[in-house]
Short mmCIF file of C-alpha atoms (C1' of nucleotides) in Angstrom, two decimals:
data_model
loop_
_atom_site.label_atom_id
_atom_site.label_comp_id
_atom_site.label_asym_id
_atom_site.label_seq_id
_atom_site.Cartn_x
_atom_site.Cartn_y
_atom_site.Cartn_z
CA UNK A 1 84.21 163.60 -40.49
CA UNK A 2 85.97 161.07 -38.15
CA UNK A 3 86.76 157.39 -39.53
CA UNK A 4 85.33 154.48 -37.70
CA UNK A 5 87.21 153.59 -34.30
CA UNK A 6 88.31 150.07 -34.59
CA UNK A 7 89.87 150.24 -31.29
CA UNK A 8 86.65 149.65 -29.43
CA UNK A 9 86.14 146.43 -30.90
CA UNK A 10 89.69 145.11 -30.13
CA UNK A 11 89.03 146.27 -26.60
CA UNK A 12 85.50 144.50 -26.30
CA UNK A 13 87.17 141.53 -27.93
CA UNK A 14 90.06 141.51 -25.60
CA UNK A 15 87.79 141.89 -22.50
CA UNK A 16 85.73 138.67 -23.83
CA UNK A 17 88.60 136.78 -24.30
CA UNK A 18 90.03 137.56 -20.71
CA UNK A 19 86.43 136.76 -19.03
CA UNK A 20 86.03 133.56 -21.18
CA UNK A 21 89.53 132.07 -21.86
CA UNK A 22 91.55 133.77 -19.11
CA UNK A 23 93.87 135.16 -21.59
CA UNK A 24 93.90 137.35 -25.04
CA UNK A 25 96.38 135.95 -27.53
CA UNK A 26 96.88 137.71 -30.57
CA UNK A 27 95.61 134.66 -32.82
CA UNK A 28 92.51 134.52 -30.83
CA UNK A 29 91.87 138.33 -31.35
CA UNK A 30 92.53 137.85 -34.96
CA UNK A 31 90.20 135.02 -35.55
CA UNK A 32 87.51 136.56 -33.58
CA UNK A 33 87.45 139.69 -35.38
CA UNK A 34 88.58 138.30 -38.77
CA UNK A 35 91.29 140.19 -39.19
CA UNK A 36 95.47 139.51 -39.64
CA UNK A 37 97.45 138.81 -36.92
CA UNK A 38 99.50 141.70 -38.41
CA UNK A 39 96.26 143.88 -38.02
CA UNK A 40 96.10 142.67 -34.50
CA UNK A 41 99.68 143.34 -33.76
CA UNK A 42 99.28 147.18 -35.14
CA UNK A 43 96.24 147.65 -33.08
CA UNK A 44 97.78 146.46 -29.89
CA UNK A 45 100.43 149.07 -30.34
CA UNK A 46 98.10 151.79 -30.67
CA UNK A 47 96.08 150.57 -27.60
CA UNK A 48 99.40 150.18 -25.44
CA UNK A 49 100.14 153.87 -26.05
CA UNK A 50 96.86 154.97 -24.88
CA UNK A 51 97.49 152.82 -21.86
CA UNK A 52 94.68 150.28 -22.35
CA UNK A 53 96.37 147.25 -22.41
CA UNK A 54 100.01 145.84 -21.65
CA UNK A 55 101.79 143.40 -23.43
CA UNK A 56 105.36 141.90 -23.10
CA UNK A 57 106.69 140.95 -26.56
CA UNK A 58 105.12 137.78 -28.00
CA UNK A 59 103.30 137.34 -25.17
CA UNK A 60 99.55 137.75 -24.30
CA UNK A 61 97.54 140.94 -23.85
CA UNK A 62 96.16 142.42 -20.55
CA UNK A 63 93.65 145.12 -20.20
CA UNK A 64 94.68 147.95 -17.88
CA UNK A 65 92.20 149.42 -15.29
CA UNK A 66 91.23 152.11 -17.72
CA UNK A 67 90.90 149.79 -20.66
CA UNK A 68 88.85 147.29 -18.63
CA UNK A 69 86.83 150.03 -17.82
CA UNK A 70 86.14 151.41 -21.21
CA UNK A 71 85.96 147.69 -22.60
CA UNK A 72 83.19 146.96 -19.95
CA UNK A 73 81.27 150.07 -20.93
CA UNK A 74 81.33 149.20 -24.53
CA UNK A 75 79.88 145.60 -23.93
CA UNK A 76 77.42 147.17 -21.47
CA UNK A 77 76.09 149.33 -24.22
CA UNK A 78 76.23 146.34 -26.74
CA UNK A 79 73.99 144.36 -24.10
CA UNK A 80 71.67 147.51 -23.66
CA UNK A 81 71.44 147.73 -27.23
CA UNK A 82 70.45 144.24 -28.07
CA UNK A 83 67.87 143.90 -25.52
CA UNK A 84 66.26 146.96 -26.61
CA UNK A 85 66.45 146.25 -30.09
CA UNK A 86 64.69 143.12 -29.33
CA UNK A 87 62.18 144.21 -26.87
CA UNK A 88 61.27 147.30 -28.43
CA UNK A 89 61.60 146.63 -32.34
CA UNK A 90 60.85 142.89 -32.33
CA UNK A 91 64.12 142.47 -33.88
CA UNK A 92 65.28 138.81 -33.95
CA UNK A 93 68.29 138.04 -31.88
CA UNK A 94 70.67 137.99 -34.87
CA UNK A 95 69.18 141.21 -36.08
CA UNK A 96 69.34 142.72 -32.65
CA UNK A 97 73.18 141.66 -32.20
CA UNK A 98 73.97 142.77 -35.76
CA UNK A 99 72.86 146.31 -35.24
CA UNK A 100 73.97 146.68 -31.56
CA UNK A 101 77.29 145.93 -32.87
CA UNK A 102 77.01 148.74 -35.46
CA UNK A 103 75.41 151.31 -33.14
CA UNK A 104 77.54 150.90 -29.88
CA UNK A 105 80.26 152.82 -30.97
CA UNK A 106 78.17 155.71 -32.03
CA UNK A 107 75.44 156.46 -30.04
CA UNK A 108 75.38 159.42 -27.62
CA UNK A 109 75.31 159.41 -23.87
CA UNK A 110 71.95 160.93 -23.75
CA UNK A 111 70.59 158.26 -26.21
CA UNK A 112 71.91 155.29 -23.81
CA UNK A 113 70.35 157.04 -20.91
CA UNK A 114 67.14 157.08 -22.63
CA UNK A 115 67.13 153.36 -23.63
CA UNK A 116 68.31 152.64 -20.21
CA UNK A 117 65.36 154.35 -18.78
CA UNK A 118 62.74 152.92 -21.18
CA UNK A 119 64.21 149.09 -20.56
CA UNK A 120 64.08 150.09 -16.74
CA UNK A 121 66.66 147.51 -15.97
CA UNK A 122 69.85 147.39 -14.83
CA UNK A 123 71.74 145.08 -16.89
CA UNK A 124 74.93 146.00 -15.12
CA UNK A 125 74.02 143.34 -12.52
CA UNK A 126 73.96 140.49 -14.69
CA UNK A 127 77.08 141.24 -16.81
CA UNK A 128 78.24 137.87 -17.87
CA UNK A 129 79.09 138.18 -21.69
CA UNK A 130 79.76 135.08 -23.99
CA UNK A 131 82.08 135.22 -26.78
CA UNK A 132 79.18 135.30 -29.20
CA UNK A 133 78.58 139.18 -28.46
CA UNK A 134 81.24 139.92 -30.69
CA UNK A 135 80.30 139.90 -34.41
CA UNK B 1 86.48 145.79 -40.74
CA UNK B 2 85.06 148.64 -42.97
CA UNK B 3 85.81 152.13 -42.74
CA UNK B 4 83.15 154.94 -42.49
CA UNK B 5 81.44 155.63 -45.85
CA UNK B 6 81.41 159.32 -46.01
CA UNK B 7 80.19 159.49 -49.41
CA UNK B 8 76.58 158.96 -47.97
CA UNK B 9 77.01 162.45 -46.36
CA UNK B 10 78.01 164.12 -49.37
CA UNK B 11 75.10 162.66 -51.54
CA UNK B 12 72.56 163.87 -48.72
CA UNK B 13 73.87 166.91 -48.81
CA UNK B 14 74.12 167.36 -52.47
CA UNK B 15 70.42 166.14 -52.61
CA UNK B 16 69.50 168.98 -50.00
CA UNK B 17 71.22 171.47 -51.93
CA UNK B 18 69.68 170.84 -55.08
CA UNK B 19 66.23 170.50 -53.34
CA UNK B 20 66.59 173.90 -51.48
CA UNK B 21 69.02 176.25 -53.74
CA UNK B 22 68.46 174.35 -56.99
CA UNK B 23 72.26 173.78 -57.23
CA UNK B 24 74.98 171.93 -55.42
CA UNK B 25 78.26 173.89 -55.58
CA UNK B 26 81.54 173.07 -54.03
CA UNK B 27 81.62 175.94 -51.54
CA UNK B 28 78.09 175.03 -50.40
CA UNK B 29 79.08 171.74 -49.78
CA UNK B 30 82.04 172.14 -48.24
CA UNK B 31 80.35 174.68 -46.13
CA UNK B 32 77.67 172.65 -44.94
CA UNK B 33 79.90 169.53 -44.25
CA UNK B 34 82.48 171.74 -42.63
CA UNK B 35 85.15 170.33 -44.54
CA UNK B 36 87.75 171.91 -46.99
CA UNK B 37 86.89 172.51 -50.73
CA UNK B 38 89.78 170.21 -51.31
CA UNK B 39 88.05 167.26 -49.88
CA UNK B 40 84.68 167.87 -51.61
CA UNK B 41 86.49 167.90 -55.04
CA UNK B 42 88.01 164.56 -54.16
CA UNK B 43 84.53 163.20 -52.91
CA UNK B 44 83.19 164.54 -56.06
CA UNK B 45 85.57 162.51 -58.17
CA UNK B 46 84.88 159.57 -56.51
CA UNK B 47 81.07 159.87 -56.59
CA UNK B 48 81.43 160.67 -60.25
CA UNK B 49 83.16 157.49 -60.73
CA UNK B 50 80.28 155.69 -59.24
CA UNK B 51 77.85 157.39 -61.54
CA UNK B 52 76.26 159.14 -58.89
CA UNK B 53 76.83 162.78 -59.77
CA UNK B 54 77.55 164.53 -62.86
CA UNK B 55 79.90 167.63 -63.11
CA UNK B 56 81.55 169.54 -65.81
CA UNK B 57 84.84 171.09 -64.60
CA UNK B 58 84.46 174.18 -62.38
CA UNK B 59 80.86 173.80 -62.53
CA UNK B 60 77.83 172.74 -60.09
CA UNK B 61 77.13 169.20 -59.34
CA UNK B 62 74.18 167.15 -60.15
CA UNK B 63 72.65 163.99 -58.92
CA UNK B 64 72.41 161.11 -61.36
CA UNK B 65 68.97 159.09 -61.25
CA UNK B 66 70.71 156.44 -59.16
CA UNK B 67 72.56 158.95 -57.22
CA UNK B 68 69.19 160.73 -56.30
CA UNK B 69 67.54 157.71 -55.57
CA UNK B 70 70.22 156.67 -53.01
CA UNK B 71 70.63 160.12 -51.55
CA UNK B 72 66.73 160.09 -51.27
CA UNK B 73 66.70 156.93 -49.37
CA UNK B 74 69.34 158.18 -46.95
CA UNK B 75 67.33 161.19 -46.23
CA UNK B 76 64.45 159.09 -45.67
CA UNK B 77 66.20 157.07 -43.04
CA UNK B 78 67.52 159.81 -41.43
CA UNK B 79 63.65 161.40 -41.44
CA UNK B 80 62.19 158.00 -40.17
CA UNK B 81 65.13 157.67 -37.48
CA UNK B 82 64.73 161.07 -36.02
CA UNK B 83 60.91 160.89 -35.74
CA UNK B 84 61.27 157.43 -34.25
CA UNK B 85 63.80 158.65 -31.56
CA UNK B 86 61.74 161.39 -30.51
CA UNK B 87 58.78 159.66 -30.16
CA UNK B 88 60.10 156.34 -28.76
CA UNK B 89 62.88 157.48 -26.79
CA UNK B 90 61.92 160.94 -26.08
CA UNK B 91 65.00 162.44 -27.22
CA UNK B 92 64.94 166.00 -28.07
CA UNK B 93 65.06 167.31 -31.37
CA UNK B 94 68.79 167.88 -31.52
CA UNK B 95 69.65 164.60 -29.76
CA UNK B 96 67.39 162.87 -32.21
CA UNK B 97 69.00 164.49 -35.23
CA UNK B 98 72.54 163.97 -33.88
CA UNK B 99 71.84 160.16 -33.36
CA UNK B 100 69.80 159.63 -36.50
CA UNK B 101 72.87 161.16 -38.73
CA UNK B 102 75.09 158.73 -36.93
CA UNK B 103 72.63 155.80 -37.35
CA UNK B 104 71.52 156.30 -41.02
CA UNK B 105 74.71 154.95 -42.25
CA UNK B 106 74.70 151.51 -40.50
CA UNK B 107 71.14 150.22 -39.55
CA UNK B 108 70.44 146.86 -41.68
CA UNK B 109 67.11 147.20 -43.96
CA UNK B 110 65.38 145.14 -41.50
CA UNK B 111 65.70 147.42 -38.59
CA UNK B 112 64.55 150.03 -40.77
CA UNK B 113 61.57 148.04 -41.68
CA UNK B 114 60.89 147.58 -37.83
CA UNK B 115 61.05 151.07 -37.10
CA UNK B 116 58.57 151.98 -39.90
CA UNK B 117 56.15 149.23 -38.89
CA UNK B 118 56.32 150.82 -35.37
CA UNK B 119 55.76 154.19 -36.51
CA UNK B 120 53.02 153.34 -38.72
CA UNK B 121 53.44 156.00 -40.80
CA UNK B 122 54.65 156.46 -44.39
CA UNK B 123 56.86 159.35 -44.16
CA UNK B 124 57.57 159.18 -48.02
CA UNK B 125 54.81 160.92 -48.63
CA UNK B 126 55.97 164.11 -46.61
CA UNK B 127 59.50 164.10 -47.93
CA UNK B 128 60.48 167.69 -47.88
CA UNK B 129 63.58 168.69 -46.51
CA UNK B 130 65.09 171.29 -45.23
CA UNK B 131 68.92 172.24 -44.82
CA UNK B 132 69.29 171.66 -41.21
CA UNK B 133 68.68 168.01 -41.89
CA UNK B 134 72.13 167.87 -42.39
CA UNK B 135 74.72 167.66 -39.29
"C1'" DA C 1 88.41 194.82 -71.39
"C1'" DG C 2 91.34 194.56 -67.23
"C1'" DT C 3 91.85 192.92 -62.89
"C1'" DA C 4 90.74 191.19 -58.16
"C1'" DA C 5 88.28 188.08 -55.67
"C1'" DA C 6 85.85 183.81 -55.41
"C1'" DA C 7 85.55 179.46 -56.68
"C1'" DG C 8 87.47 174.90 -57.90
"C1'" DT C 9 91.46 172.02 -58.82
"C1'" DT C 10 95.72 169.80 -57.84
"C1'" DA C 11 99.87 168.37 -55.56
"C1'" DA C 12 101.98 166.84 -51.54
"C1'" DC C 13 101.12 165.39 -47.36
"C1'" DC C 14 99.11 163.22 -42.53
"C1'" DA C 15 96.76 159.14 -39.98
"C1'" DT C 16 93.87 155.20 -39.83
"C1'" DG C 17 93.41 150.56 -40.82
"C1'" DG C 18 93.83 147.02 -43.47
"C1'" DT C 19 96.85 143.13 -46.33
"C1'" DA C 20 100.51 139.69 -47.45
"C1'" DA C 21 104.97 138.03 -47.27
"C1'" DA C 22 109.09 137.61 -44.62
"C1'" DC C 23 111.25 137.22 -40.57
"C1'" DT C 24 111.81 136.27 -35.19
"C1'" DT C 25 110.27 134.16 -31.18
"C1'" DT C 26 108.24 130.59 -28.41
"C1'" DG C 27 107.05 126.05 -27.48
"C1'" DC C 28 106.51 121.22 -27.90
"C1'" DC C 29 108.12 116.96 -28.87
"C1'" DC C 30 110.92 113.17 -30.26
"C1'" DG D 1 118.81 119.47 -27.00
"C1'" DG D 2 117.40 119.73 -32.35
"C1'" DG D 3 114.11 121.20 -35.05
"C1'" DC D 4 109.87 122.17 -36.78
"C1'" DA D 5 105.31 124.42 -36.41
"C1'" DA D 6 102.75 127.85 -34.45
"C1'" DA D 7 102.43 132.54 -32.61
"C1'" DG D 8 103.88 137.01 -32.97
"C1'" DT D 9 106.34 141.12 -35.69
"C1'" DT D 10 107.83 143.52 -38.94
"C1'" DT D 11 108.07 145.74 -43.43
"C1'" DA D 12 106.12 147.41 -47.55
"C1'" DC D 13 102.04 148.08 -49.64
"C1'" DC D 14 97.06 149.55 -50.28
"C1'" DA D 15 93.02 152.59 -49.78
"C1'" DT D 16 90.05 155.96 -47.53
"C1'" DG D 17 89.50 160.41 -46.25
"C1'" DG D 18 90.83 164.32 -44.22
"C1'" DT D 19 94.52 168.86 -44.47
"C1'" DT D 20 97.04 173.16 -46.29
"C1'" DA D 21 98.82 175.47 -50.13
"C1'" DA D 22 99.68 176.82 -54.55
"C1'" DC D 23 97.55 176.61 -59.08
"C1'" DT D 24 94.01 177.55 -62.58
"C1'" DT D 25 89.50 179.10 -63.75
"C1'" DT D 26 85.32 181.73 -63.37
"C1'" DT D 27 82.75 185.77 -62.09
"C1'" DA D 28 81.97 190.40 -61.29
"C1'" DC D 29 82.99 195.17 -61.39
"C1'" DT D 30 84.74 199.61 -62.87
#
DNA sequence: AGTAAAAGTTAACCATGGTAAACTTTGCCC
DNA sequence: GGGCAAAGTTTACCATGGTTAACTTTTACT
């Protein structure tokens, strides 16, 4: 039984901050995810070890290519799931967001493909994300 | 950020064992969930504290009323999700099972209601579960 | 009844992911 | 440029949930 992988939430948040603010600072990440700065520093160290981000001491965080790729994929899943839950299950925007956020880390690739097929859209083309996408 | 709640998996497994075998022993739970007996003993102690199960030392485990209620609800969610994923997303039985198992612990009540509405069935009436429902 | 195997528990350990409090570094402003 | 506040880090801690190894209890067989 695996534990929840919180690193995906951090990556997603960093991507959104880079895209929207141009930089991802510890404080901003902590505020968005509602965790302490100490938790962010810990997560950063773990992500650095996996080469998903770079950071010089006391400076902001930057996604590496592979980090950006992963983060983008998670955000993509989030978008697809949100749309799907709204269109197919008639969930409100908030409910869809909430459930997408919980599901994006756990669904199988096959399930994602099935949803893409059902939506019959390519959300990749309209990938512009807002900060509210985190929750 | 909360960690994964594994207690739901234990409750579900105990319910299935009670229903199918008439008893839930540590060894059986460990085998089904593929964890060590030590992990099961730990989980049992935690579930006892929450009054979801009873157990005398070295004996089998029994669900309390509230434990059975919770376990039944989780199993119900699992069934509903599995059916939904099969019917609505055309997932194979295995893929549906796998994703239902991951989703049953995290979806909101509103999402469950939406799925029930969409399926327009009352699975509660046909609640007879098999051991394969765990995964 | 004696004993060996199976079942269950305990102890010591590991990793993850969170915290508060104390500390260091940075940046800004007078 | 001195000093203070904000930002970032480190330290020491907590809980969960897993492990192996060693121990205890129960069961089952001859």
